[in-house]
XYZ file of C-alpha atoms in Angstrom:
507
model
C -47.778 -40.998 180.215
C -44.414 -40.271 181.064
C -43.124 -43.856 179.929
C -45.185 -42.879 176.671
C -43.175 -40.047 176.086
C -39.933 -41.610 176.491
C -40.714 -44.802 174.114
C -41.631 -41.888 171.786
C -38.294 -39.976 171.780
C -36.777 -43.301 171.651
C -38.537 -44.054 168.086
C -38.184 -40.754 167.033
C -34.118 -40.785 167.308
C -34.001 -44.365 165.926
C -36.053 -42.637 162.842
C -33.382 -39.956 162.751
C -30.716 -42.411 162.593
C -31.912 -44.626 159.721
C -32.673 -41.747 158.163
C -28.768 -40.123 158.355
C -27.870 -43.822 157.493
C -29.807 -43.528 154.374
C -28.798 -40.043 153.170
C -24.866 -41.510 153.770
C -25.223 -44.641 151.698
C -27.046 -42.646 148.754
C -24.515 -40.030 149.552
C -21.578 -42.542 148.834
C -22.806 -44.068 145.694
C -21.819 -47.638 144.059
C -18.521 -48.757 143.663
C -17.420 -50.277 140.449
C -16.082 -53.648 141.279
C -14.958 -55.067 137.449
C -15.173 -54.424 134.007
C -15.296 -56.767 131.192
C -16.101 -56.803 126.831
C -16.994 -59.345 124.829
C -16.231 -58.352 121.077
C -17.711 -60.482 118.582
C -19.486 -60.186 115.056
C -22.729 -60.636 116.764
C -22.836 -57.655 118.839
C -19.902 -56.288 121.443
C -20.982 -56.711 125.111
C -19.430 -53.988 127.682
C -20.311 -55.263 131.238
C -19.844 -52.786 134.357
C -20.294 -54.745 137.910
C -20.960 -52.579 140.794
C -21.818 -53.562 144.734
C -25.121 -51.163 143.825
C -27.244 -50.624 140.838
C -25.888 -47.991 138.503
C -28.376 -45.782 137.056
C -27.353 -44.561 133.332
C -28.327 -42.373 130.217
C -27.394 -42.937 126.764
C -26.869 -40.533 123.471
C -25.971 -41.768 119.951
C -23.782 -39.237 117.612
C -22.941 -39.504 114.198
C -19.914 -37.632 112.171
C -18.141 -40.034 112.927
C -20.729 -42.543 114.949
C -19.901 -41.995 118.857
C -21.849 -43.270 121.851
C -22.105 -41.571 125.079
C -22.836 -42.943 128.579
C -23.388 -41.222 131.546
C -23.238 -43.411 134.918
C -24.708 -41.560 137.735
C -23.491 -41.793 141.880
C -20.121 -43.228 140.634
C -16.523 -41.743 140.828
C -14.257 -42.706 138.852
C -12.160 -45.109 139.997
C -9.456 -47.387 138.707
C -11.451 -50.454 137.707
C -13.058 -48.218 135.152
C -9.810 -46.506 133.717
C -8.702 -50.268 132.866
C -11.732 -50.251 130.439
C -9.855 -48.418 128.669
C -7.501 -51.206 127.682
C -9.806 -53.656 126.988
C -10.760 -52.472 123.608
C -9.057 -55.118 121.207
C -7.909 -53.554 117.601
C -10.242 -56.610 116.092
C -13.571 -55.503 117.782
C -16.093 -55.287 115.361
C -17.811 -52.092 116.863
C -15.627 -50.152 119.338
C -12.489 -48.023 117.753
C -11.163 -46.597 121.178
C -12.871 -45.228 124.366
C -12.670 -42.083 126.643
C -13.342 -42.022 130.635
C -13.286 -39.437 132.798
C -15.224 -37.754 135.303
C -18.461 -35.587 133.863
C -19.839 -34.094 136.737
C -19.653 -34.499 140.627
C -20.566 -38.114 141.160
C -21.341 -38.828 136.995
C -18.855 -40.702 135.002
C -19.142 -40.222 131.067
C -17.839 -43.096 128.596
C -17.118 -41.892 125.075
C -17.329 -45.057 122.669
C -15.702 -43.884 119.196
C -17.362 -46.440 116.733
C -16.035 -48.562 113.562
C -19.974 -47.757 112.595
C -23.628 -47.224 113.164
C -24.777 -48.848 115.990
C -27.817 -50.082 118.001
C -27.169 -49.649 121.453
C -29.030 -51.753 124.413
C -28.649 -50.699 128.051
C -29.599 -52.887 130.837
C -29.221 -53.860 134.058
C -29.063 -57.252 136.025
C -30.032 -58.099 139.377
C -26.783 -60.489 141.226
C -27.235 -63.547 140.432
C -24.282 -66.583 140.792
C -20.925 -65.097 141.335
C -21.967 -61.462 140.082
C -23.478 -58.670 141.712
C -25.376 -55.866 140.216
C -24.032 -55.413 136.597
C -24.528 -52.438 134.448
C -24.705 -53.961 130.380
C -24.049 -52.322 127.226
C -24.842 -54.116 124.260
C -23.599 -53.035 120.831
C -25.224 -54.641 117.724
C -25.124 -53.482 114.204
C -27.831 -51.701 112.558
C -28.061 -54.466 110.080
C -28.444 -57.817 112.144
C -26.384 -60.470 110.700
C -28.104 -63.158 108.936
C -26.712 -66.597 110.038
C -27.730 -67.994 106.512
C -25.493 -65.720 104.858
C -23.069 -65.460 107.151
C -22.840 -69.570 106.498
C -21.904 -68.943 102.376
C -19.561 -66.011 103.585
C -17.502 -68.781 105.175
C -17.675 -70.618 102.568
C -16.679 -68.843 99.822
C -13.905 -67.647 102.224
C -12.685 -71.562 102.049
C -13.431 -72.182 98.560
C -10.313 -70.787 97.395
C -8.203 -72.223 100.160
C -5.750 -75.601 99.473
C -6.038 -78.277 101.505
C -4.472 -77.819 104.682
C -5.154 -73.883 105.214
C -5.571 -72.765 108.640
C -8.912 -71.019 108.932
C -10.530 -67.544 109.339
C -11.524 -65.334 112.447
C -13.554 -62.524 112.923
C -17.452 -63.306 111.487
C -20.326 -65.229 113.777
C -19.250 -68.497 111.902
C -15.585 -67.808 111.362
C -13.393 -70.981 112.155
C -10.876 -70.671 114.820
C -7.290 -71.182 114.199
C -6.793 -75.127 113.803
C -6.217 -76.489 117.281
C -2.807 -78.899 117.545
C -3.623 -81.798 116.369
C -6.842 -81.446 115.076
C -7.370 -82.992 111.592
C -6.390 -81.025 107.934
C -9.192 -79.380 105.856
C -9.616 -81.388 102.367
C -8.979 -79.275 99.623
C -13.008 -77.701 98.603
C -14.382 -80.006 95.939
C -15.637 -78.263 92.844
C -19.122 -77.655 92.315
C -20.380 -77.386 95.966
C -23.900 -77.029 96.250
C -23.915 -73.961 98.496
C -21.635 -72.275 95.434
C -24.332 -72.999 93.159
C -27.208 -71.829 95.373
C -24.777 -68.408 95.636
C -25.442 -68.454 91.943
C -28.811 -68.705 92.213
C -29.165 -65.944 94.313
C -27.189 -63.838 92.521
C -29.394 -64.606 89.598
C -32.782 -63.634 90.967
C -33.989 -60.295 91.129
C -34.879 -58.820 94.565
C -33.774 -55.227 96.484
C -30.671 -55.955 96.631
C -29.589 -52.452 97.217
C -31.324 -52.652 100.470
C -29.245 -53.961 102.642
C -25.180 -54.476 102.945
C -23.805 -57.373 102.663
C -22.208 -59.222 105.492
C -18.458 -58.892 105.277
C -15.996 -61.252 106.841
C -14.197 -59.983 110.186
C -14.184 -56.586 110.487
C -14.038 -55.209 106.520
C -17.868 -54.589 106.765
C -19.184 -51.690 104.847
C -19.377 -48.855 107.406
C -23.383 -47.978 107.531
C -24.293 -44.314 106.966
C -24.169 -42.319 110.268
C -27.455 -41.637 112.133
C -27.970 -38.850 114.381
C -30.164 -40.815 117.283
C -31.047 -39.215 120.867
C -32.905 -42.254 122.506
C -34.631 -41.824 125.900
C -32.814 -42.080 129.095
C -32.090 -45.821 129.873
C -34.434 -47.817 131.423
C -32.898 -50.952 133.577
C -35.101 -53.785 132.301
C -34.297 -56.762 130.287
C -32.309 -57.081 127.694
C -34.028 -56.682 123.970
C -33.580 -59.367 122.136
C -31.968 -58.970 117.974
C -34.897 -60.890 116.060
C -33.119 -63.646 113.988
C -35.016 -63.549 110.557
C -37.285 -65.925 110.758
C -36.607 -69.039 108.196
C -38.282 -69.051 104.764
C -41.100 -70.823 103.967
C -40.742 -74.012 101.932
C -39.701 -72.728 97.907
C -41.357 -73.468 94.702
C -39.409 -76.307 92.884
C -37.327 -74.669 90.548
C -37.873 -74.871 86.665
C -34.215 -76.484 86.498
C -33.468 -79.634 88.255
C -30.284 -79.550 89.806
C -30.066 -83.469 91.397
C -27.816 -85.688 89.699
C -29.679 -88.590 88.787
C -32.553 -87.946 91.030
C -32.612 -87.162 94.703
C -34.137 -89.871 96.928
C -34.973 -90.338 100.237
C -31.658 -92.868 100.333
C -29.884 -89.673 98.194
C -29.965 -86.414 98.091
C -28.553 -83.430 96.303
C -28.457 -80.933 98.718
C -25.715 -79.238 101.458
C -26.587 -81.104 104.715
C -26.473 -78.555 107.781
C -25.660 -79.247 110.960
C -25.848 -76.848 114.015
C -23.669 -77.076 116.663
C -24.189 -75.187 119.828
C -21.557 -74.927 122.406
C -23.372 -74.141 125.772
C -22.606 -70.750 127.471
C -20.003 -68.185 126.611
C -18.840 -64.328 127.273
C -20.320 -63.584 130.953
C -21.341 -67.416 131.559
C -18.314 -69.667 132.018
C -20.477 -72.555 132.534
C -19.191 -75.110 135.122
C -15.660 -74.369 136.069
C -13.798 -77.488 137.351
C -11.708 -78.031 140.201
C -8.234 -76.558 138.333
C -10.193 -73.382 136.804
C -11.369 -75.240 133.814
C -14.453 -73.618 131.844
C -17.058 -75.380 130.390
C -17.466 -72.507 128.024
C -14.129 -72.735 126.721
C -13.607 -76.399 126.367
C -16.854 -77.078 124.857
C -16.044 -74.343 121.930
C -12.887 -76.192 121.841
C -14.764 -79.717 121.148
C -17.521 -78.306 118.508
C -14.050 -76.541 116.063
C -12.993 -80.039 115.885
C -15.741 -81.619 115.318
C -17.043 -78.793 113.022
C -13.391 -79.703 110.892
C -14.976 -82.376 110.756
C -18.681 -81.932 109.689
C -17.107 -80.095 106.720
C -15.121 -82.856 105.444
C -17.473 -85.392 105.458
C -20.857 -86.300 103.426
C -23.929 -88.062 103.147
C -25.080 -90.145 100.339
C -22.482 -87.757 98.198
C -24.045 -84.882 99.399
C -21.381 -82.447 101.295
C -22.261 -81.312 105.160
C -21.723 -78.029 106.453
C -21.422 -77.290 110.175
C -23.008 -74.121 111.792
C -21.721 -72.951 115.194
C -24.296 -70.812 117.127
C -21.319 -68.798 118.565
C -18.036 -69.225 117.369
C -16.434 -66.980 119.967
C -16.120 -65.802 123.552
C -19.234 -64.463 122.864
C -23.002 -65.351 124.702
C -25.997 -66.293 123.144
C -29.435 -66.517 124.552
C -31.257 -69.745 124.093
C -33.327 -68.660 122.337
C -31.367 -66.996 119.966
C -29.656 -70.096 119.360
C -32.830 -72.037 118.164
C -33.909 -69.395 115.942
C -30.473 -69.472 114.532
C -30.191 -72.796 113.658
C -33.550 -72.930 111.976
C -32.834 -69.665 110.241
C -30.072 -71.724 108.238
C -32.594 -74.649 108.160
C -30.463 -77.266 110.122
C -30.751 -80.854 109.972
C -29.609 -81.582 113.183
C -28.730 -79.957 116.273
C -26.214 -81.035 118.798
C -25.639 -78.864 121.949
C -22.308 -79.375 123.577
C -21.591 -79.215 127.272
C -19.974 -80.780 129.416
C -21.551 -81.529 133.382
C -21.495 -80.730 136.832
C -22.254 -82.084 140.380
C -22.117 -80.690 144.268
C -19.505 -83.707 144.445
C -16.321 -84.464 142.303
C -17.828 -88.479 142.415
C -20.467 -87.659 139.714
C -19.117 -88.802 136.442
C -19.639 -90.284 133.184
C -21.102 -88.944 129.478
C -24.485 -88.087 128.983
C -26.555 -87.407 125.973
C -30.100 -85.684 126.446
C -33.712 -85.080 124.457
C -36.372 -83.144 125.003
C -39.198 -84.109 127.011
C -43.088 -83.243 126.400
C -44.262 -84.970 129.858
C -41.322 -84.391 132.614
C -37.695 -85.417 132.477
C -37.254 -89.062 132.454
C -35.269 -89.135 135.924
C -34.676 -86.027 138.601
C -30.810 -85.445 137.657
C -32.421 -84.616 134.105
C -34.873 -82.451 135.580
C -32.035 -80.859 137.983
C -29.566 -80.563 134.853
C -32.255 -79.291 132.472
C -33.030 -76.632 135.348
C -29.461 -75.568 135.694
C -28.658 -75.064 131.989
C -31.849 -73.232 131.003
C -30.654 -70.505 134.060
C -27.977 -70.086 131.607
C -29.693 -66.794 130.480
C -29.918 -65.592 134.047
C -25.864 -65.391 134.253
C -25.053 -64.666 130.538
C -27.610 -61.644 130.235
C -31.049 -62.128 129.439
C -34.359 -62.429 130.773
C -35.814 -66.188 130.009
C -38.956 -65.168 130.275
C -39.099 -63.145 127.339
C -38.739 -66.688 125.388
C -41.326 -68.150 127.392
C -44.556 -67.569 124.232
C -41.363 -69.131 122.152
C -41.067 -72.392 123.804
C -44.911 -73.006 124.674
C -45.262 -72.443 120.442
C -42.574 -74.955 120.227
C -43.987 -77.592 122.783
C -47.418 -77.340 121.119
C -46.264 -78.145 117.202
C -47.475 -80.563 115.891
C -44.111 -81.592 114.229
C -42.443 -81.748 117.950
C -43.548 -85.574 118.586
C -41.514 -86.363 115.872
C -38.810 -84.721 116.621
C -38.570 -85.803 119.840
C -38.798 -89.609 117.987
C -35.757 -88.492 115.632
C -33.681 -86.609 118.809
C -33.553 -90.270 120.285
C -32.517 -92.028 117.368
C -29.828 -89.403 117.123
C -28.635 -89.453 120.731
C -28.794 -93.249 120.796
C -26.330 -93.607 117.842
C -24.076 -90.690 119.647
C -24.193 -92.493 123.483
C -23.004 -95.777 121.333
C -20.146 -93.906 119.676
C -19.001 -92.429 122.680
C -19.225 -95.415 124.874
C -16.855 -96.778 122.136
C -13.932 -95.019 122.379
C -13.574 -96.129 126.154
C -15.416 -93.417 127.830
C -17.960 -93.989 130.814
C -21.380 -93.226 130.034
C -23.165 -91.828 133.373
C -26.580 -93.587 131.878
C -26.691 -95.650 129.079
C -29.922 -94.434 127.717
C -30.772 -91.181 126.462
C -32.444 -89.101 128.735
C -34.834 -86.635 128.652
C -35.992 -83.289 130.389
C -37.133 -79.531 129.055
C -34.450 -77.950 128.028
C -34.986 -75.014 126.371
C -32.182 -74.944 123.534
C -33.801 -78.306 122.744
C -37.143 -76.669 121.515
C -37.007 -76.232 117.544
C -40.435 -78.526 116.423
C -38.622 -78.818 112.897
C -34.915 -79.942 114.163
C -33.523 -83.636 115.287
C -31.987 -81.953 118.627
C -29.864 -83.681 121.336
C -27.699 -82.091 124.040
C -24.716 -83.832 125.069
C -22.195 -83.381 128.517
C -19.271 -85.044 127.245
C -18.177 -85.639 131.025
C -18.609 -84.438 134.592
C -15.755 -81.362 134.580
C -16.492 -81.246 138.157
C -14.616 -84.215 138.375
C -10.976 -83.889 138.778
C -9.760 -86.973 136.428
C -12.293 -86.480 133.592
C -11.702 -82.683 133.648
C -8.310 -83.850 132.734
C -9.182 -85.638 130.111
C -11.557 -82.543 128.812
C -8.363 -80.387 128.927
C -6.404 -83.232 126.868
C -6.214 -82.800 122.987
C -6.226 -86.657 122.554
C -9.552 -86.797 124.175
C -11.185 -83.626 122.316
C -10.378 -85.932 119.133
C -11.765 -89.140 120.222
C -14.683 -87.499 121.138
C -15.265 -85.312 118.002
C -14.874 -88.508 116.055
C -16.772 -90.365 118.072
C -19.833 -87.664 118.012
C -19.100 -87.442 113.932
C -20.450 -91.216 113.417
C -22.688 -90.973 116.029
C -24.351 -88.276 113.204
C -22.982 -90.610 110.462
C -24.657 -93.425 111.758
C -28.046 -90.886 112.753
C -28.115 -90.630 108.567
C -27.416 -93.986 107.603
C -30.119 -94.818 109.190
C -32.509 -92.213 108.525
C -31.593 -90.322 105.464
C -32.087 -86.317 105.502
C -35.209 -85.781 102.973
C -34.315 -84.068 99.998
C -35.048 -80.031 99.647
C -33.387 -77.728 98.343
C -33.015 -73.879 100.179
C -34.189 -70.422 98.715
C -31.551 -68.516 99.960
C-alpha cells in the first residue's frame, strides 16, 4: 500500500507539471516568423507564418471599404511591422495598412482598400519549408473573367506600333519585353477578336450588370458594402468559380469566313493556354544557385507567348493565354477552368524538373494518363506537381469531383490521342535545337492540370534545374529563345498536322 501511495504522488506531480507546461505555452502564444503579399489582378494574397496556429476574426467596412483583422495570442513584433512596407503602390486591392497592438495578446491589421472586396481567411497546416501560415485572400467582388480579360489585352495592343513594349497590371497583362526576346509585329487590321468585340457590343444583354474589367489598376471602384461576416473559420481555402465556358452558339445569320472555313482553314482566333507551373507561395524547384522554377518558367511562357501572338494558322491569327501572368498562384484547378473558360485549343504547362541528385537531366514532355503513368518517374513527377496546391494554398481535395468528371468524359480518350500528337511534335522540336531529352517518348501519368476532356494538353520540364549545368542554361536568355522557338513549331507543326476545327466564340 505504501508503494501505492508513492507511485500515486509521483503521477499526480507529473500531472501538475504538464499541466503548468501547458498553461505556459498557451500563455506565450505564437510567434510570427515572416510575412509575405502577393498582389495581382486575380486576387492579393497576404500570408502570415507563425511557429503556432494563429486564430483570427475578420470585419468588412465600407465609407471608404476597410478590412479589419484581429490575430489572437500574438504580440506584435517586428516581422509584422515590416508588413507594413510590403504594400506596393500597383496592388490592385490594398491602398495602405495599419498595425498595432489591439488588446493584450491581439494584434489588429487595418487594410484601407482601392475597393469592395471579398475577403477569404484560412489557415494551413506546415507543409515543405513552411510552418503554420495564417492566409488572407483578397478577391474582387466581381471575379475577373479570363475571356474578357483576353480582348482587354488586346485592344490594349491594337493601337500599339510594332515594336511597343507591353502592358502590366491585368491577369493577362504582358510583362515588360525580356532582352532579347523578339519585337511585336505591328496588329494587322481586321483581327477576328476586334470583330467578335463588335459583335458583342452589338447584342443586347444586361449590360449594366456588371463592370467591366479594366486594365491594371483603373478598374471602376465597386459601390461600398457594409459586410460583418462570422468569425474566421481555419479550413480550406474557397475557391473563386471561373465562369464556366458557354455552350456551343447558334451559327450566326452573317457569315464571317472568307471564302469558307475548312477543316484545312479556318476563320477564327486560335487560343492557346499557357500555364507556367507554380507561383506566389510555391517557388517550385529551386536549383542549386537559388534558381526558381516559378520564375524561370514565367520567364519561358512571355517569350513564347511573343510569340504565339505573332504567328498564325492557315491565316487565322493565334492568341496566347497565360493562366497567371504574375508572381501570383493559381490552383490547378483554377487553371483548367481558365483555359476552357476562353475555349483554348491547346494547353501547354511549363515547368521545368527536379531530382534527389544533380545527375538527373534532360527535357521531358508529359500527357495524361487514364490507366497509370507510363513509367514510375512519371508517376513520382505527376505526384510531386499535383502537391503543388498543398504549398501554394489550397486544399486538392476540393477539386477531387472535378477531375473524376474529367477522367470519365467521354471526349477525354481523344484528347489524350491529340495531347500525344502534340507532345510528340514538341519533344522533336526540342531535341532539335541541341537539347537532351531525358526520354524520347512522351510520357504519361495523372496530372491534374492535365484534366480538361475538351483541350489537347501536354506538360513540359524544359530541363532538370536541379542540375547545376542545365540550370545554367535555364537562367541563360539564349536558351529561353531556343526553347520558345523550338516549343512554337512544336505547336506549328501540332496544326499542320491536325488543323483546329472551325467555330466561332459567343463572347
Amino acid at each position: 500500500m505504501k508503494a501505492g501511495g508513492i507511485k500515486r504522488r509521483v503521477l499526480l506531480q507529473g500531472g501538475s507539471i504538464a499541466l503548468m507546461l501547458g498553461v505556459h505555452q498557451i500563455a506565450r502564444g505564437a510567434t510570427i516568423l515572416a510575412v509575405r503579399v502577393w498582389p495581382a489582378a486575380d486576387y492579393t494574397r497576404v500570408t502570415i507564418e507563425s511557429d503556432a496556429r494563429l486564430n483570427s476574426q475578420q470585419l468588412v467596412v465600407g465609407s471608404p471599404p476597410r478590412l479589419a483583422v484581429d490575430i489572437e495570442g500574438i504580440d506584435l513584433n517586428p516581422e509584422l511591422r515590416e508588413l507594413v512596407g510590403k504594400i506596393k503602390p500597383g496592388d490592385p486591392y490594398i491602398n495602405g495598412l495599419r498595425v498595432g497592438q489591439n488588446a493584450p495578446k491581439v494584434v489588429r491589421i487595418v487594410f484601407d482598400l482601392k475597393q469592395a472586396v471579398v475577403p477569404q481567411v484560412f489557415s494551413l497546416a506546415p507543409v515543405a519549408a513552411y510552418k503554420h501560415r495564417l492566409v488572407l485572400d483578397l478577391y474582387p467582388e466581381q471575379a475577373i473573367d479570363p475571356m474578357e480579360a483576353l480582348i482587354a489585352e488586346r485592344l490594349r495592343d491594337a493601337p500599339k506600333s510594332s515594336g511597343g513594349t507591353s502592358s502590366n497590371g491585368t491577369a493577362v497583362a504582358t510583362a515588360p519585353t525580356a532582352p532579347g526576346a523578339p519585337v511585336r509585329p505591328a496588329t494587322p487590321a481586321g483581327d477576328p477578336l476586334g470583330e467578335l468585340m463588335a459583335q458583342q457590343s452589338m447584342r443586347p444583354g444586361p449590360s449594366a450588370t456588371a463592370p467591366p474589367v479594366i486594365a491594371g489598376n483603373d478598374r471602376p471602384t465597386a459601390s461600398p458594402v457594409i459586410v460583418a461576416p462570422p468569425p474566421s473559420v481555419a479550413g480550406t481555402a474557397p475557391i473563386r468559380p471561373i465562369p464556366p465556358p458557354p455552350p456551343p452558339p447558334a451559327p450566326p445569320p452573317v457569315a464571317v469566313a472568307r471564302g469558307g472555313a475548312t477543316a484545312s482553314r479556318t476563320d477564327r482566333i486560335i487560343i492557346v493556354a499557357l500555364d507556367p507551373g507554380h507561383g506566389g507561395e510555391d517557388p517550385g524547384a529551386i536549383g542549386p544557385n537559388g534558381t526558381r522554377e516559378k520564375d524561370i518558367v514565367l520567364q519561358v511562357a512571355h517569350r513564347l507567348r511573343e510569340r504565339i501572338n505573332a504567328g498564325s494558322v492557315n491565316g487565322s491569327p493565334m492568341r496566347a493565354f497565360l493562366t497567371r501572368d504574375a508572381d501570383f498562384f493559381v490552383p490547378l484547378g483554377v487553371r483548367v477552368q481558365k483555359a476552357r473558360r476562353v475555349q483554348a485549343d491547346l494547353f501547354v504547362s511549363i515547368h521545368a524538373d527536379a531530382f534527389t541528385t544533380p545527375a538527373a537531366r534532360g527535357a521531358s514532355v508529359f500527357a495524361l494518363s487514364q490507366s497509370g503513368a507510363s513509367s514510375s518517374a512519371a508517376r513520382w513527377l505527376a505526384n510531386k506537381e499535383n502537391d503543388a496546391d498543398k504549398v501554394g494554398g489550397v486544399n486538392v481535395g476540393n477539386h477531387e469531383a472535378q477531375v473524376q468528371r474529367a477522367l470519365l468524359d467521354m471526349s477525354t480518350t481523344a484528347q489524350i490521342n491529340d495531347s500525344l500528337k502534340l507532345g510528340g511534335a514538341m519533344l522533336g522540336e526540342i531535341k532539335g535545337i541541341g537539347a537532351r531529352l531525358h526520354k524520347g517518348q512522351v510520357e504519361q501519368a495523372g496530372f491534374a492540370v492535365l484534366k480538361a476532356p475538351d483541350i489537347p494538353s501536354v506538360l513540359v520540364e524544359t530541363a532538370f534545374i536541379s542540375n547545376p549545368e542545365e540550370e545554367a542554361n535555364l537562367r541563360r536568355v539564349e536558351y529561353q529563345e531556343s526553347l520558345a522557338d523550338a516549343l512554337m513549331r512544336g505547336i506549328q507543326r501540332y496544326f499542320a498536322q491536325n488543323p483546329p476545327l472551325a467555330r466561332s466564340r459567343q463572347l
